[in-house]
Short mmCIF file of C-alpha atoms in Angstrom, two decimals:
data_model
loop_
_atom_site.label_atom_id
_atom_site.label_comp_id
_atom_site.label_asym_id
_atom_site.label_seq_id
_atom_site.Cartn_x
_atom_site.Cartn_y
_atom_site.Cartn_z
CA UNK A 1 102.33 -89.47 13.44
CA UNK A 2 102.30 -85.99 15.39
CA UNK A 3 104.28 -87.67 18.17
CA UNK A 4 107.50 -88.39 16.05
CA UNK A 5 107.93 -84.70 16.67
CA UNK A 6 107.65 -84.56 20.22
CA UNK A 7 110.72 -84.53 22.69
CA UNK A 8 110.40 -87.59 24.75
CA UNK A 9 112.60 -87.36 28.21
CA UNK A 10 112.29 -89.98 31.24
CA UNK A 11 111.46 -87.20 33.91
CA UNK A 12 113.32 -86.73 37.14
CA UNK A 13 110.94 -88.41 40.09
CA UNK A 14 111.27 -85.78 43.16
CA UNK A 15 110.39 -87.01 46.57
CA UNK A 16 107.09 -88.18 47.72
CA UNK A 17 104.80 -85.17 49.59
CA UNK A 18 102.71 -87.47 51.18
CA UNK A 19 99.33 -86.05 52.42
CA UNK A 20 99.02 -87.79 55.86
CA UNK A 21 98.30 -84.77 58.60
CA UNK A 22 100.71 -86.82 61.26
CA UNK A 23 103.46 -87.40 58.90
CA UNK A 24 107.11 -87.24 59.84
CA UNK A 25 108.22 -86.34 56.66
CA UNK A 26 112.27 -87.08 55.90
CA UNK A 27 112.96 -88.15 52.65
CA UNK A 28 113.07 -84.59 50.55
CA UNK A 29 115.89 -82.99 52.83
CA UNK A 30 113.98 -80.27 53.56
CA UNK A 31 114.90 -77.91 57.00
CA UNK A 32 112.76 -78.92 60.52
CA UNK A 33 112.86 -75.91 61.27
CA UNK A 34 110.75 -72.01 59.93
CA UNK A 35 113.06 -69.68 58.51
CA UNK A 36 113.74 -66.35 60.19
CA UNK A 37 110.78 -64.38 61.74
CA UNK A 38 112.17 -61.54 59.20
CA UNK A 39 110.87 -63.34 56.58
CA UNK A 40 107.36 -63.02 57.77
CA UNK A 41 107.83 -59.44 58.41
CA UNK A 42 109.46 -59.21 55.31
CA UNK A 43 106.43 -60.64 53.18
CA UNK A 44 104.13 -58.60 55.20
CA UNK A 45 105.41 -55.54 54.25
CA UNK A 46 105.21 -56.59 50.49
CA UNK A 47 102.36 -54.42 49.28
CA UNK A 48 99.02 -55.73 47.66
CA UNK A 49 99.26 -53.09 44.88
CA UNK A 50 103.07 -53.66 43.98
CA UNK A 51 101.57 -57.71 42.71
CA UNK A 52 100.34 -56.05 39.13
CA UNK A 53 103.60 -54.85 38.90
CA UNK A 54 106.30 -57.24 37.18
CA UNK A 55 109.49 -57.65 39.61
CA UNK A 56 112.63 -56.38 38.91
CA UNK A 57 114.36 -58.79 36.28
CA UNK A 58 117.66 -58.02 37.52
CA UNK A 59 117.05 -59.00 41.37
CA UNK A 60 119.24 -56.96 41.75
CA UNK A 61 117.91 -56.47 46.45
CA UNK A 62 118.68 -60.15 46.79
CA UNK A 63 121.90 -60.45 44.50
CA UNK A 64 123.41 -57.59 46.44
CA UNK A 65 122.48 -58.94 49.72
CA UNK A 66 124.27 -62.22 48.45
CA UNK A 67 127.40 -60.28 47.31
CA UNK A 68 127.60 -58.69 50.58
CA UNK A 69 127.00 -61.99 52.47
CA UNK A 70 129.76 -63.74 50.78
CA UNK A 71 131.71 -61.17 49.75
CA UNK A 72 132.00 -61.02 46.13
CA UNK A 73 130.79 -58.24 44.11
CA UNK A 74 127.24 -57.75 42.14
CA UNK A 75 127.79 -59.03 39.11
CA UNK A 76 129.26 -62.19 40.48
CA UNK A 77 125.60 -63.50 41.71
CA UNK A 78 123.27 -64.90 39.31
CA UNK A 79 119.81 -66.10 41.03
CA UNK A 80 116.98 -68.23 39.59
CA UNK A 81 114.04 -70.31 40.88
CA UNK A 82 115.49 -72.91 43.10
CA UNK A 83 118.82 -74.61 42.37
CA UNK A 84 117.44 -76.78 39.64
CA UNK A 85 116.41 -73.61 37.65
CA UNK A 86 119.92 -72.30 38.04
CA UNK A 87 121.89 -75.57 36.69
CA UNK A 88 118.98 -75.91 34.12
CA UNK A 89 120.57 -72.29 32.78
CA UNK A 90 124.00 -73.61 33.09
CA UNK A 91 123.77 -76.74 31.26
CA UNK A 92 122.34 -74.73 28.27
CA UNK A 93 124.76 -72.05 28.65
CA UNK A 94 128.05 -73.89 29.36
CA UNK A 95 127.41 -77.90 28.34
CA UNK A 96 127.52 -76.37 24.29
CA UNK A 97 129.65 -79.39 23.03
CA UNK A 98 130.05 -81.95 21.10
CA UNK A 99 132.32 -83.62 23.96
CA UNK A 100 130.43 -85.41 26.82
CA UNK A 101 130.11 -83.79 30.33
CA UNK A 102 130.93 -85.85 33.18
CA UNK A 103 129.78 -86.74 36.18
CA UNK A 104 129.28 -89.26 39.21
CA UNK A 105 127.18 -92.47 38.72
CA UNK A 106 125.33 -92.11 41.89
CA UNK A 107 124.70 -88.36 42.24
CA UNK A 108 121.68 -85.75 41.95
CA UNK A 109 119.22 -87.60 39.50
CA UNK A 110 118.27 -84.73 37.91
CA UNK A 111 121.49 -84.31 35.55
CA UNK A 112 121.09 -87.33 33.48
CA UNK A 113 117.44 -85.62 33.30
CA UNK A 114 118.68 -82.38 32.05
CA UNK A 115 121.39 -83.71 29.66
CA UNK A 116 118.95 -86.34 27.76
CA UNK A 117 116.15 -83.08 27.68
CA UNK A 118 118.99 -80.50 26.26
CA UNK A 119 120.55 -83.33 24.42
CA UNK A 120 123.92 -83.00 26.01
CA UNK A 121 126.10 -86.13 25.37
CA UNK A 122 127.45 -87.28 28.97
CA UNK A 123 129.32 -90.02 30.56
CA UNK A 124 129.00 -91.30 34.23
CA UNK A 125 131.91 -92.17 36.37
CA UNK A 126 131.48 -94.60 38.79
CA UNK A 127 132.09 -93.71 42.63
CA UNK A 128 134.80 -95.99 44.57
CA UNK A 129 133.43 -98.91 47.00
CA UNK A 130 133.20 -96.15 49.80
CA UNK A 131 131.32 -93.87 47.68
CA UNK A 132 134.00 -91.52 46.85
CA UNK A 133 134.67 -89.43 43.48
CA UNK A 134 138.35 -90.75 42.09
CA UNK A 135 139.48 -87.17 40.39
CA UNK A 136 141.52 -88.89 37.94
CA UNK A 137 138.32 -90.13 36.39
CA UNK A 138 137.80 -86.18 35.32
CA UNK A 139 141.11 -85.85 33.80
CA UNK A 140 140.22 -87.23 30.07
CA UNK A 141 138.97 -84.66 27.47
CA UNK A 142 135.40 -83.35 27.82
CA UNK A 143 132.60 -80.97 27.53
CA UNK A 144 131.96 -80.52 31.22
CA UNK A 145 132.03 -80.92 34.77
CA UNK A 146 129.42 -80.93 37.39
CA UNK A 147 128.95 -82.78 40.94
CA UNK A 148 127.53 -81.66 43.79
CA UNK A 149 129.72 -81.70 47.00
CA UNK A 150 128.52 -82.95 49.69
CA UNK A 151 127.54 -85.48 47.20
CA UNK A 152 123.57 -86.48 47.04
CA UNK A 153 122.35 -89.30 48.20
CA UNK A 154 125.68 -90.40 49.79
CA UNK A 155 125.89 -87.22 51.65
CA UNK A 156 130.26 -87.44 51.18
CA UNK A 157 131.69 -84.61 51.12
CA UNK A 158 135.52 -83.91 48.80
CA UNK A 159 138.01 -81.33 50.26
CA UNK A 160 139.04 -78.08 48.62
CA UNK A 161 141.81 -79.69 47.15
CA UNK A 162 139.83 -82.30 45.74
CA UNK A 163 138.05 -79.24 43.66
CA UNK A 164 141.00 -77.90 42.53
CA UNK A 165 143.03 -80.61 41.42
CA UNK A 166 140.09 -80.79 38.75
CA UNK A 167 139.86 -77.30 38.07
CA UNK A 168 143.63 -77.95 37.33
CA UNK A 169 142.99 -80.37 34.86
CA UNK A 170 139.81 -78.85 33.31
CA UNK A 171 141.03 -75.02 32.30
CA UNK A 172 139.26 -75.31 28.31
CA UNK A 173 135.76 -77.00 30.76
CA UNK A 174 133.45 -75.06 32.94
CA UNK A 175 133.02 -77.02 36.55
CA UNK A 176 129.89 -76.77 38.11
CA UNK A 177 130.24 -77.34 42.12
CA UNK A 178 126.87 -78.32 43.52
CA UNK A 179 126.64 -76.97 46.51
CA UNK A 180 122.89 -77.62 47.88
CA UNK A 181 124.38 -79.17 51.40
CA UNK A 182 127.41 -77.19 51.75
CA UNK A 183 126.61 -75.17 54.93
CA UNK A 184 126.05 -78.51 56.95
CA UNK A 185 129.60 -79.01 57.47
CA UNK A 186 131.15 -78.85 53.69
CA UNK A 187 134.12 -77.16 52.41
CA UNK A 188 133.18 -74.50 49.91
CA UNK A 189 134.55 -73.70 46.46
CA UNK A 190 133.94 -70.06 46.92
CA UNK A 191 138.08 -69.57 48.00
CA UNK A 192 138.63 -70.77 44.29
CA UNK A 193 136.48 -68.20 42.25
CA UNK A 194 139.53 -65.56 42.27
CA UNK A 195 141.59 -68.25 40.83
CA UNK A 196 139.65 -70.26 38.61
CA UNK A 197 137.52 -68.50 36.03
CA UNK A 198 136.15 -71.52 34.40
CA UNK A 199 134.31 -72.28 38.36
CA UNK A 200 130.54 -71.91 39.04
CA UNK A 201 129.70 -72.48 42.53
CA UNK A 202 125.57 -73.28 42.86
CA UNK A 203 123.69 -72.60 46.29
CA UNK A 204 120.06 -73.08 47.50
CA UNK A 205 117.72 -71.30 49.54
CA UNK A 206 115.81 -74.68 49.92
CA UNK A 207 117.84 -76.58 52.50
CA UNK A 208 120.10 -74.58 55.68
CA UNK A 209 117.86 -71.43 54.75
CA UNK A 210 114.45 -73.50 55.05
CA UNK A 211 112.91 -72.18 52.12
CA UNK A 212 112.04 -74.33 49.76
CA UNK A 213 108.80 -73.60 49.31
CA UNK A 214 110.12 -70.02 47.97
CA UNK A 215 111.95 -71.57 45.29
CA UNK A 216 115.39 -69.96 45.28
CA UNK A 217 118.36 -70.90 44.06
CA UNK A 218 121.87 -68.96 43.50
CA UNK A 219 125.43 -69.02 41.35
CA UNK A 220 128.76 -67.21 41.99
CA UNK A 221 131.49 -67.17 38.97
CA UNK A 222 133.56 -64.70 37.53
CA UNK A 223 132.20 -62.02 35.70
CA UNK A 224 132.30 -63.12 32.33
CA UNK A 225 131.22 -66.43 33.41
CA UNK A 226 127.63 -64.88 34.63
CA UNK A 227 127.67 -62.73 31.96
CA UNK A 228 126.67 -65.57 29.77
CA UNK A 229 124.26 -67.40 32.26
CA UNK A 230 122.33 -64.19 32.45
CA UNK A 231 122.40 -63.64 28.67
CA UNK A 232 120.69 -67.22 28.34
CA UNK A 233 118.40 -66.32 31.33
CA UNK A 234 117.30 -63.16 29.12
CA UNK A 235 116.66 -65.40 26.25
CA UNK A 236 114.01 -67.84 27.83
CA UNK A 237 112.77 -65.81 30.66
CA UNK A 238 113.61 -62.40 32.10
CA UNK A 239 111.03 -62.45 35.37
CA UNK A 240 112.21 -65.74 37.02
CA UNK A 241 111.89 -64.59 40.32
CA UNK A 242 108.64 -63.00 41.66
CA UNK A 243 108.10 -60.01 44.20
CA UNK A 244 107.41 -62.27 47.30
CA UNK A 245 110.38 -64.60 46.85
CA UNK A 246 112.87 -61.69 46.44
CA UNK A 247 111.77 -60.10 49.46
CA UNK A 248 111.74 -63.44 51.41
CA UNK A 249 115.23 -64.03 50.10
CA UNK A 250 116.59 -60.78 51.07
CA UNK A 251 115.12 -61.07 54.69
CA UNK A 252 116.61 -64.54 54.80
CA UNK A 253 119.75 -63.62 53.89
CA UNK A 254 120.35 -60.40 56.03
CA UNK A 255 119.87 -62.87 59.88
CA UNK A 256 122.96 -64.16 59.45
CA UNK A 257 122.95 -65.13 63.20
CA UNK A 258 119.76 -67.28 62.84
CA UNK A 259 120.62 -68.73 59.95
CA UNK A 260 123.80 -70.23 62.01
CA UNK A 261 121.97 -71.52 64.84
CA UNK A 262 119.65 -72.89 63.15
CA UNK A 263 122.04 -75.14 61.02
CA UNK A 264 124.06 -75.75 63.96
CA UNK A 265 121.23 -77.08 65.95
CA UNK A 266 120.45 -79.58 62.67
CA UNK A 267 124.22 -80.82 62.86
CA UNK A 268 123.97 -81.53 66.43
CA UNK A 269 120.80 -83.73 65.85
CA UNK A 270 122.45 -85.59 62.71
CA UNK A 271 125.33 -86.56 65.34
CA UNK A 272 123.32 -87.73 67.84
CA UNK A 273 121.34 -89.82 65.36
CA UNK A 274 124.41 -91.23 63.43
CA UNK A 275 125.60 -92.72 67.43
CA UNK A 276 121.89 -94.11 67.50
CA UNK A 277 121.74 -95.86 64.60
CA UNK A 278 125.51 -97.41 65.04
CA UNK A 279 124.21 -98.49 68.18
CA UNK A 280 120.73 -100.38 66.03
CA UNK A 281 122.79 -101.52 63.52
CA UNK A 282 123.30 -99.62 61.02
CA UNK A 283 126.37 -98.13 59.32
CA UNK A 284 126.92 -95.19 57.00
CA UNK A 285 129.29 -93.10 54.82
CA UNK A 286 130.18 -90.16 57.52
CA UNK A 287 127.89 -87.50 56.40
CA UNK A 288 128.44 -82.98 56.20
CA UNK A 289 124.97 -83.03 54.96
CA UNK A 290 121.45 -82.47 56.45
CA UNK A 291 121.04 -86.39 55.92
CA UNK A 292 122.25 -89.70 56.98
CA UNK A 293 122.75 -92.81 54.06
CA UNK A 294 122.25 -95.65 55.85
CA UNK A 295 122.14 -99.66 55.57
CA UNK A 296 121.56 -101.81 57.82
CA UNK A 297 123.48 -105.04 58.38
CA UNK A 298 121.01 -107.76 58.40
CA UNK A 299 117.50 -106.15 57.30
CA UNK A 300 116.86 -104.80 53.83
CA UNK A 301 116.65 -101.35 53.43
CA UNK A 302 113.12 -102.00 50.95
CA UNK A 303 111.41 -103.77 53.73
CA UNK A 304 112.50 -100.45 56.32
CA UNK A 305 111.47 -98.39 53.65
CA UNK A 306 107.73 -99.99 53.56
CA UNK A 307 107.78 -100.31 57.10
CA UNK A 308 108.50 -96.79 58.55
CA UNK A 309 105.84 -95.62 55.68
CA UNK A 310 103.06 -97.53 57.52
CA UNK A 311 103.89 -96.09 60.24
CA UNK A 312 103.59 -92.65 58.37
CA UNK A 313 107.66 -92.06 58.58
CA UNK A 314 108.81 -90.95 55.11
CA UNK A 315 111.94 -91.59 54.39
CA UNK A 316 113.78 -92.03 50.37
CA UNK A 317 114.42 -95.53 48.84
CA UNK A 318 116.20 -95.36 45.48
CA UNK A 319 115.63 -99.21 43.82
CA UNK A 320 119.29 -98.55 41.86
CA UNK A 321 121.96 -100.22 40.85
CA UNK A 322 124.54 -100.49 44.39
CA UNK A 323 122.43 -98.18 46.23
CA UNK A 324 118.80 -100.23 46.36
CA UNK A 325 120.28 -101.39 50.04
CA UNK A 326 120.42 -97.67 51.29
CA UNK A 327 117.56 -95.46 52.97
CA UNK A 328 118.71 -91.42 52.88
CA UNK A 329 117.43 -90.65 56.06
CA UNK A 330 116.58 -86.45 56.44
CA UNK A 331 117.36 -84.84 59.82
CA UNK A 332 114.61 -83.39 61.01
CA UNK A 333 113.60 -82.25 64.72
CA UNK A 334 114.74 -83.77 67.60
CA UNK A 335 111.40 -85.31 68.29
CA UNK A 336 111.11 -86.52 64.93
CA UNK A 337 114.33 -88.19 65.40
CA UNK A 338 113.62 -89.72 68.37
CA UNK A 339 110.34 -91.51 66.84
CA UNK A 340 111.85 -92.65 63.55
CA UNK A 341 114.85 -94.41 66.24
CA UNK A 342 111.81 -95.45 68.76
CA UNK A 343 110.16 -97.25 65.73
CA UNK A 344 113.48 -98.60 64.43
CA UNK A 345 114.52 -100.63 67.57
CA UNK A 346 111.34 -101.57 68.40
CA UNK A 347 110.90 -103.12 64.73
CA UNK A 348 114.87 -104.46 64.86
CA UNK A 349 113.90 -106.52 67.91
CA UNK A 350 110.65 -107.85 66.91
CA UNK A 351 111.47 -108.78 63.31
#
């Protein structure tokens, strides 16, 4: 049969995008609040007639403005479409082993999805009762390292040192440090780049710089280590990134003050929302993301679930092994906040 030939791969499921026009929507960890007016001025001024044109395949506008934002030099910054598209690259350029890659049980879903479609052998190791990465489980031989940190769904974040002890015991294994939530109160792995040249750092436009509609996504490493990402890049596709996202990006990246006050003003809601939900009940791995992990101690997290979606709240259930008591609960506005707790207590007390 034809379909003996055909890769088969159990896809990654992303986050509902439910169509209701009164919707709070937090259960894709996406930012309350617009990006930067520059953005808007900056896709205005994107010109009708430049659209036939192919982009440049080099970005190289928004991979200087990310050198100069974090201080590293050009051809330290490789860029792709959303954060997914950059790991995608990396597991195909770095996971090129017969040894398995490793990484957390209870992570981002999508790496499981990436290794079975690449056919990358990996192994899982499991997090400790409080949801916390044991380093020594990273010390045996292997093909690989990636996590992200803060961890997704627990929203945990692991200290510098945590980072390198691994990079210690890893220097013949690239390590791939996730860092989607990083800017929400996470220490960074960027310090360690000078040092470690087996270190790829991965950042997103799609969370603290409220873009994910633009898809953007971004790597820093050593020279040689992009080197190779780009040279696999090349290979499948060299015009990842179109005209409009580029200039977005760029924009983005250049209000540096906004892009602060903004993610403060997220922080300051997730605080005030971790105190309310103590206060109802619930209780929760301390979180440095954009997103609370929450259980409650007497009501099931499945029949929440259910319940805030009737009432048009979206939040994320994942039915899985140790975690299918959990609800990841996005920060959003204040106001949204205040419904989703409004509903909760009135729900607590009636049930």
């Amino acid at each position: 049969m034809w379909e003996q030939n055909i890769r088969q791969v159990v896809p990654y499921v992303p986050g509902e995008q439910p169509k209701d026009e009164n919707k709070i929507k937090l259960n894709t960890n996406e930012f309350p609040y617009p990006p930067s007016p520059k953005v808007l001025q900056a896709l205005q001024d994107v010109s009708l007639d430049s659209l036939r044109l192919y982009p440049d395949p080099a970005v190289v506008d928004l991979r200087q403005a990310l050198a100069d934002a974090y201080q590293v030099e050009l051809e330290q910054v490789f860029v792709g479409v959303g954060s997914d598209d950059v790991i995608a690259n990396a597991f195909l350029t770095f996971f090129h082993s017969e040894k398995p890659i490793l990484f957390p049980d209870i992570t981002y879903s999508f790496y499981d999805v990436w290794a079975d479609l690449f056919r990358i052998p990996y192994k899982t190791k499991a997090l400790d009762e409080n949801f916390h990465m044991r380093k020594e489980d990273y010390y045996e031989e292997n093909g690989g390292i990636i996590f992200p940190n803060p961890n997704a769904p627990t929203g945990i974040g692991e200290g510098l040192g945590f980072i390198e002890d691994i990079l210690q015991h890893n220097p013949n294994s690239v390590v791939i440090v996730d860092e989607a939530y990083v800017d929400f109160g996470g220490s960074s792995a960027l310090p360690l780049l000078e040092k470690y040249e087996n270190l790829l750092v991965v950042q997103t436009f799609s969370k603290s710089r409220a873009l994910a509609g633009m898809r953007i996504g971004y790597a820093f490493g050593n020279k040689k280590l992009i080197g190779y990402l780009n040279a696999v890049k090349f290979s499948f596709n060299s015009y990842t990134m179109n005209r409009t996202s580029i200039a977005a990006g760029v924009a983005c990246v250049q209000d540096n003050r906004y892009f602060e006050e903004m993610v403060q003003k997220v922080i300051t809601t997730r605080e005030r929302t971790k105190k309310a939900l103590q206060e109802l009940g619930f209780s929760f791995p301390d979180s440095t993301s954009n997103f609370i992990f929450a259980t409650h101690k007497s009501v099931p997290a499945e029949e929440l679930f259910e319940a805030l979606k009737q009432a048009h709240i979206y939040v994320r259930y994942f039915k899985k092994p140790r975690i299918d008591n959990y609800l990841r609960i996005t920060i959003g506005t204040d106001a949204e906040m205040d419904t989703l707790l409004a509903f909760l207590e009135t729900y607590l007390k009636g049930r």
